[in-house]
Amino acid sequence: MAETLEFELVSPSKLLISQPVEMVVVPGSEGNFGALPQHAPMLSTVRPGVIDIYQKGAVVNRIFVAGGFAEVTETRCTVLAEEAVPLADLSRDAVQARLTAAREALQEADQPLEKAQAKNRIAVAEAMLAALS
Amino acid sequence: MASLKDLRARISSVKNTRKITSAMKMVAASKLRRAQEAAEAGRPYAERMERMLGNLAGSMVGQAGAPKLLAGTGKDAVHLLVVMTADRGLCGGFNTNVARNARNLIKDLQAAGKQVKVLCVGRKGRDLLKRDFASLILQTYEGLTRRGATFENADMVAQKVLSMFDAGEFDVCTVVYNKFQSAIAQVVTRQQLVPFPVPAVAANTNDAAGKALYEYEPSEEGILADLLPKNVSMQLFSALLEGDASEQGARMSAMDNATRNAGDMINKLTLVYNRTRQAAITKELIEIISGAEAL
């Protein structure tokens, strides 16, 4: 059996996944990176996108995360996500509705802070759509 | 001495009170379980974020480029207090403890010549503080834990704090809340949010050569600039969760006490009632007997 990496996916409300995996591919802000055992320690920000979990050379789980942080050490990969949903649980209609709502929020926003938040939501929804197609 | 009728009314009213307090206790107990689970579920995230931040902050401390959220503004003239209380009362000393702690802190700071601003989370905190410090309270948030504490709600407060910090409206931010220890013990805690207090351990391990060297993507500064505001949200979120669990715990034990007191009171009143009734009967008998003897 190959070496495994302890993968942890945590959202503010709970610990979503904590299991040994062969490899994970994380959407880093400067490009996707795969984390295998014995990876050099690194810290990265995560852009909205899909995390792929590999077991025995095949993808077994795909999870959408709406941005966050990833910490990789030789034996562990921790992803702190603001929001995380298994890709299978996302429906195109719901995401489309979310995108529309976010766009409307941007139109109505008049303060810089609200605008930034709405833009962020649009980016997340667009990334969800891209992940689905 | 109260009449029999008065006593009966009194007993039945205490019985009603007991029903209410015992129902409230039950409700609080079930809410407590949920709040406690939520608080425990939120801990892993907070722990990991602290670890990451400790790593990063340790290597950034003392460097010129450190972000303000970490290094501070270089002054401590204006303090912002976030006071976390409940929206509702009937939970023993829960709200007053936080308010008292906050009041002492405000007085200390003012005595030291600092300017103080207050953000109230929870209506009771505002009610208790506004008598002395109405002019210091900037804003009050209510109903944040009505349907259980959510990250969005905490984030809303955090965004306010961050935008004030960016606008240079304060130098140091401290949150005062009840830390949950058990259903009967809550500890009022002060925690500094801004500037981020670097854990002593992390600062020390930085000197050790054995510390793992991290690669950073995009860069140390970039990650810190993202991570620090997130950390403020997260700290507020965990304070909110702890506060919610503490509130339910405090209410549960307060209502348990109230229920027990009501029970004691009913016993006492029933005793008085029975004695009075017996005395009245005896009196009537004596009257009848002495009336019959007189004939």
mmCIF file with all atom_site columns, C-alpha atoms in Angstrom, chain A residues 8 10-15 29-31 33 40-45 69-73 76 78 80-82 113 117, chain B residues 38 41-42 44-45 48-49 51-52 55-56 151 155 159 163 212-218 222-223 226-227 230 234 237:
data_model
loop_
_atom_site.group_PDB
_atom_site.id
_atom_site.type_symbol
_atom_site.label_atom_id
_atom_site.label_alt_id
_atom_site.label_comp_id
_atom_site.label_asym_id
_atom_site.label_entity_id
_atom_site.label_seq_id
_atom_site.pdbx_PDB_ins_code
_atom_site.Cartn_x
_atom_site.Cartn_y
_atom_site.Cartn_z
_atom_site.occupancy
_atom_site.B_iso_or_equiv
_atom_site.pdbx_formal_charge
_atom_site.auth_seq_id
_atom_site.auth_comp_id
_atom_site.auth_asym_id
_atom_site.auth_atom_id
_atom_site.pdbx_PDB_model_num
ATOM 1  C CA . GLU A 1 8   ? -8.523  17.634 6.550  1.00 0.00 ? 8   GLU A CA 1
ATOM 2  C CA . VAL A 1 10  ? -12.594 22.302 7.798  1.00 0.00 ? 10  VAL A CA 1
ATOM 3  C CA . SER A 1 11  ? -15.320 24.905 7.532  1.00 0.00 ? 11  SER A CA 1
ATOM 4  C CA . PRO A 1 12  ? -16.111 27.412 10.289 1.00 0.00 ? 12  PRO A CA 1
ATOM 5  C CA . SER A 1 13  ? -19.081 25.360 11.425 1.00 0.00 ? 13  SER A CA 1
ATOM 6  C CA . LYS A 1 14  ? -17.517 21.911 11.360 1.00 0.00 ? 14  LYS A CA 1
ATOM 7  C CA . LEU A 1 15  ? -14.774 19.478 10.483 1.00 0.00 ? 15  LEU A CA 1
ATOM 8  C CA . SER A 1 29  ? -4.804  31.040 -5.966 1.00 0.00 ? 29  SER A CA 1
ATOM 9  C CA . GLU A 1 30  ? -1.812  30.698 -8.284 1.00 0.00 ? 30  GLU A CA 1
ATOM 10 C CA . GLY A 1 31  ? -2.945  27.501 -9.959 1.00 0.00 ? 31  GLY A CA 1
ATOM 11 C CA . PHE A 1 33  ? -1.544  22.000 -6.994 1.00 0.00 ? 33  PHE A CA 1
ATOM 12 C CA . ALA A 1 40  ? 7.369   20.350 0.989  1.00 0.00 ? 40  ALA A CA 1
ATOM 13 C CA . PRO A 1 41  ? 5.636   22.455 3.658  1.00 0.00 ? 41  PRO A CA 1
ATOM 14 C CA . MET A 1 42  ? 3.671   25.271 2.148  1.00 0.00 ? 42  MET A CA 1
ATOM 15 C CA . LEU A 1 43  ? 0.865   27.712 2.798  1.00 0.00 ? 43  LEU A CA 1
ATOM 16 C CA . SER A 1 44  ? -1.392  28.927 0.055  1.00 0.00 ? 44  SER A CA 1
ATOM 17 C CA . THR A 1 45  ? -4.583  30.817 -0.412 1.00 0.00 ? 45  THR A CA 1
ATOM 18 C CA . PHE A 1 69  ? -6.480  28.624 2.908  1.00 0.00 ? 69  PHE A CA 1
ATOM 19 C CA . ALA A 1 70  ? -4.458  25.470 2.537  1.00 0.00 ? 70  ALA A CA 1
ATOM 20 C CA . GLU A 1 71  ? -1.590  24.272 4.649  1.00 0.00 ? 71  GLU A CA 1
ATOM 21 C CA . VAL A 1 72  ? 0.513   21.404 3.405  1.00 0.00 ? 72  VAL A CA 1
ATOM 22 C CA . THR A 1 73  ? 3.136   19.614 5.436  1.00 0.00 ? 73  THR A CA 1
ATOM 23 C CA . ARG A 1 76  ? -0.810  16.472 6.325  1.00 0.00 ? 76  ARG A CA 1
ATOM 24 C CA . THR A 1 78  ? -5.348  21.035 5.827  1.00 0.00 ? 78  THR A CA 1
ATOM 25 C CA . LEU A 1 80  ? -9.721  25.862 5.707  1.00 0.00 ? 80  LEU A CA 1
ATOM 26 C CA . ALA A 1 81  ? -12.728 26.597 3.540  1.00 0.00 ? 81  ALA A CA 1
ATOM 27 C CA . GLU A 1 82  ? -15.345 29.271 4.044  1.00 0.00 ? 82  GLU A CA 1
ATOM 28 C CA . LEU A 1 113 ? -17.882 47.104 1.131  1.00 0.00 ? 113 LEU A CA 1
ATOM 29 C CA . GLN A 1 117 ? -18.959 41.296 -1.089 1.00 0.00 ? 117 GLN A CA 1
ATOM 30 C CA . ALA B 2 38  ? -22.007 23.923 17.398 1.00 0.00 ? 38  ALA B CA 1
ATOM 31 C CA . ALA B 2 41  ? -17.784 21.746 15.821 1.00 0.00 ? 41  ALA B CA 1
ATOM 32 C CA . GLY B 2 42  ? -16.304 25.200 15.347 1.00 0.00 ? 42  GLY B CA 1
ATOM 33 C CA . PRO B 2 44  ? -11.150 22.545 14.722 1.00 0.00 ? 44  PRO B CA 1
ATOM 34 C CA . TYR B 2 45  ? -11.305 25.469 12.304 1.00 0.00 ? 45  TYR B CA 1
ATOM 35 C CA . ARG B 2 48  ? -6.044  25.202 12.619 1.00 0.00 ? 48  ARG B CA 1
ATOM 36 C CA . MET B 2 49  ? -6.345  28.825 11.723 1.00 0.00 ? 49  MET B CA 1
ATOM 37 C CA . ARG B 2 51  ? -1.729  27.269 14.003 1.00 0.00 ? 51  ARG B CA 1
ATOM 38 C CA . MET B 2 52  ? -1.322  28.678 10.506 1.00 0.00 ? 52  MET B CA 1
ATOM 39 C CA . ASN B 2 55  ? 3.447   30.043 11.941 1.00 0.00 ? 55  ASN B CA 1
ATOM 40 C CA . LEU B 2 56  ? 3.085   33.013 9.669  1.00 0.00 ? 56  LEU B CA 1
ATOM 41 C CA . PHE B 2 151 ? -20.678 32.511 10.515 1.00 0.00 ? 151 PHE B CA 1
ATOM 42 C CA . ASP B 2 155 ? -18.766 38.077 9.666  1.00 0.00 ? 155 ASP B CA 1
ATOM 43 C CA . GLN B 2 159 ? -16.688 43.573 8.558  1.00 0.00 ? 159 GLN B CA 1
ATOM 44 C CA . SER B 2 163 ? -13.855 48.795 8.062  1.00 0.00 ? 163 SER B CA 1
ATOM 45 C CA . ALA B 2 212 ? 9.674   23.849 9.121  1.00 0.00 ? 212 ALA B CA 1
ATOM 46 C CA . LEU B 2 213 ? 10.259  26.351 6.370  1.00 0.00 ? 213 LEU B CA 1
ATOM 47 C CA . TYR B 2 214 ? 7.085   27.006 4.542  1.00 0.00 ? 214 TYR B CA 1
ATOM 48 C CA . GLU B 2 215 ? 6.701   27.977 0.958  1.00 0.00 ? 215 GLU B CA 1
ATOM 49 C CA . TYR B 2 216 ? 4.135   30.675 0.463  1.00 0.00 ? 216 TYR B CA 1
ATOM 50 C CA . GLU B 2 217 ? 1.747   31.144 -2.396 1.00 0.00 ? 217 GLU B CA 1
ATOM 51 C CA . PRO B 2 218 ? 1.286   33.943 -3.397 1.00 0.00 ? 218 PRO B CA 1
ATOM 52 C CA . GLY B 2 222 ? -0.446  38.177 0.516  1.00 0.00 ? 222 GLY B CA 1
ATOM 53 C CA . ILE B 2 223 ? -1.550  35.304 2.683  1.00 0.00 ? 223 ILE B CA 1
ATOM 54 C CA . ASP B 2 226 ? -6.138  37.470 3.603  1.00 0.00 ? 226 ASP B CA 1
ATOM 55 C CA . LEU B 2 227 ? -5.745  35.471 6.759  1.00 0.00 ? 227 LEU B CA 1
ATOM 56 C CA . LYS B 2 230 ? -10.559 36.042 8.307  1.00 0.00 ? 230 LYS B CA 1
ATOM 57 C CA . MET B 2 234 ? -13.362 33.596 13.104 1.00 0.00 ? 234 MET B CA 1
ATOM 58 C CA . PHE B 2 237 ? -17.611 33.665 15.448 1.00 0.00 ? 237 PHE B CA 1
#
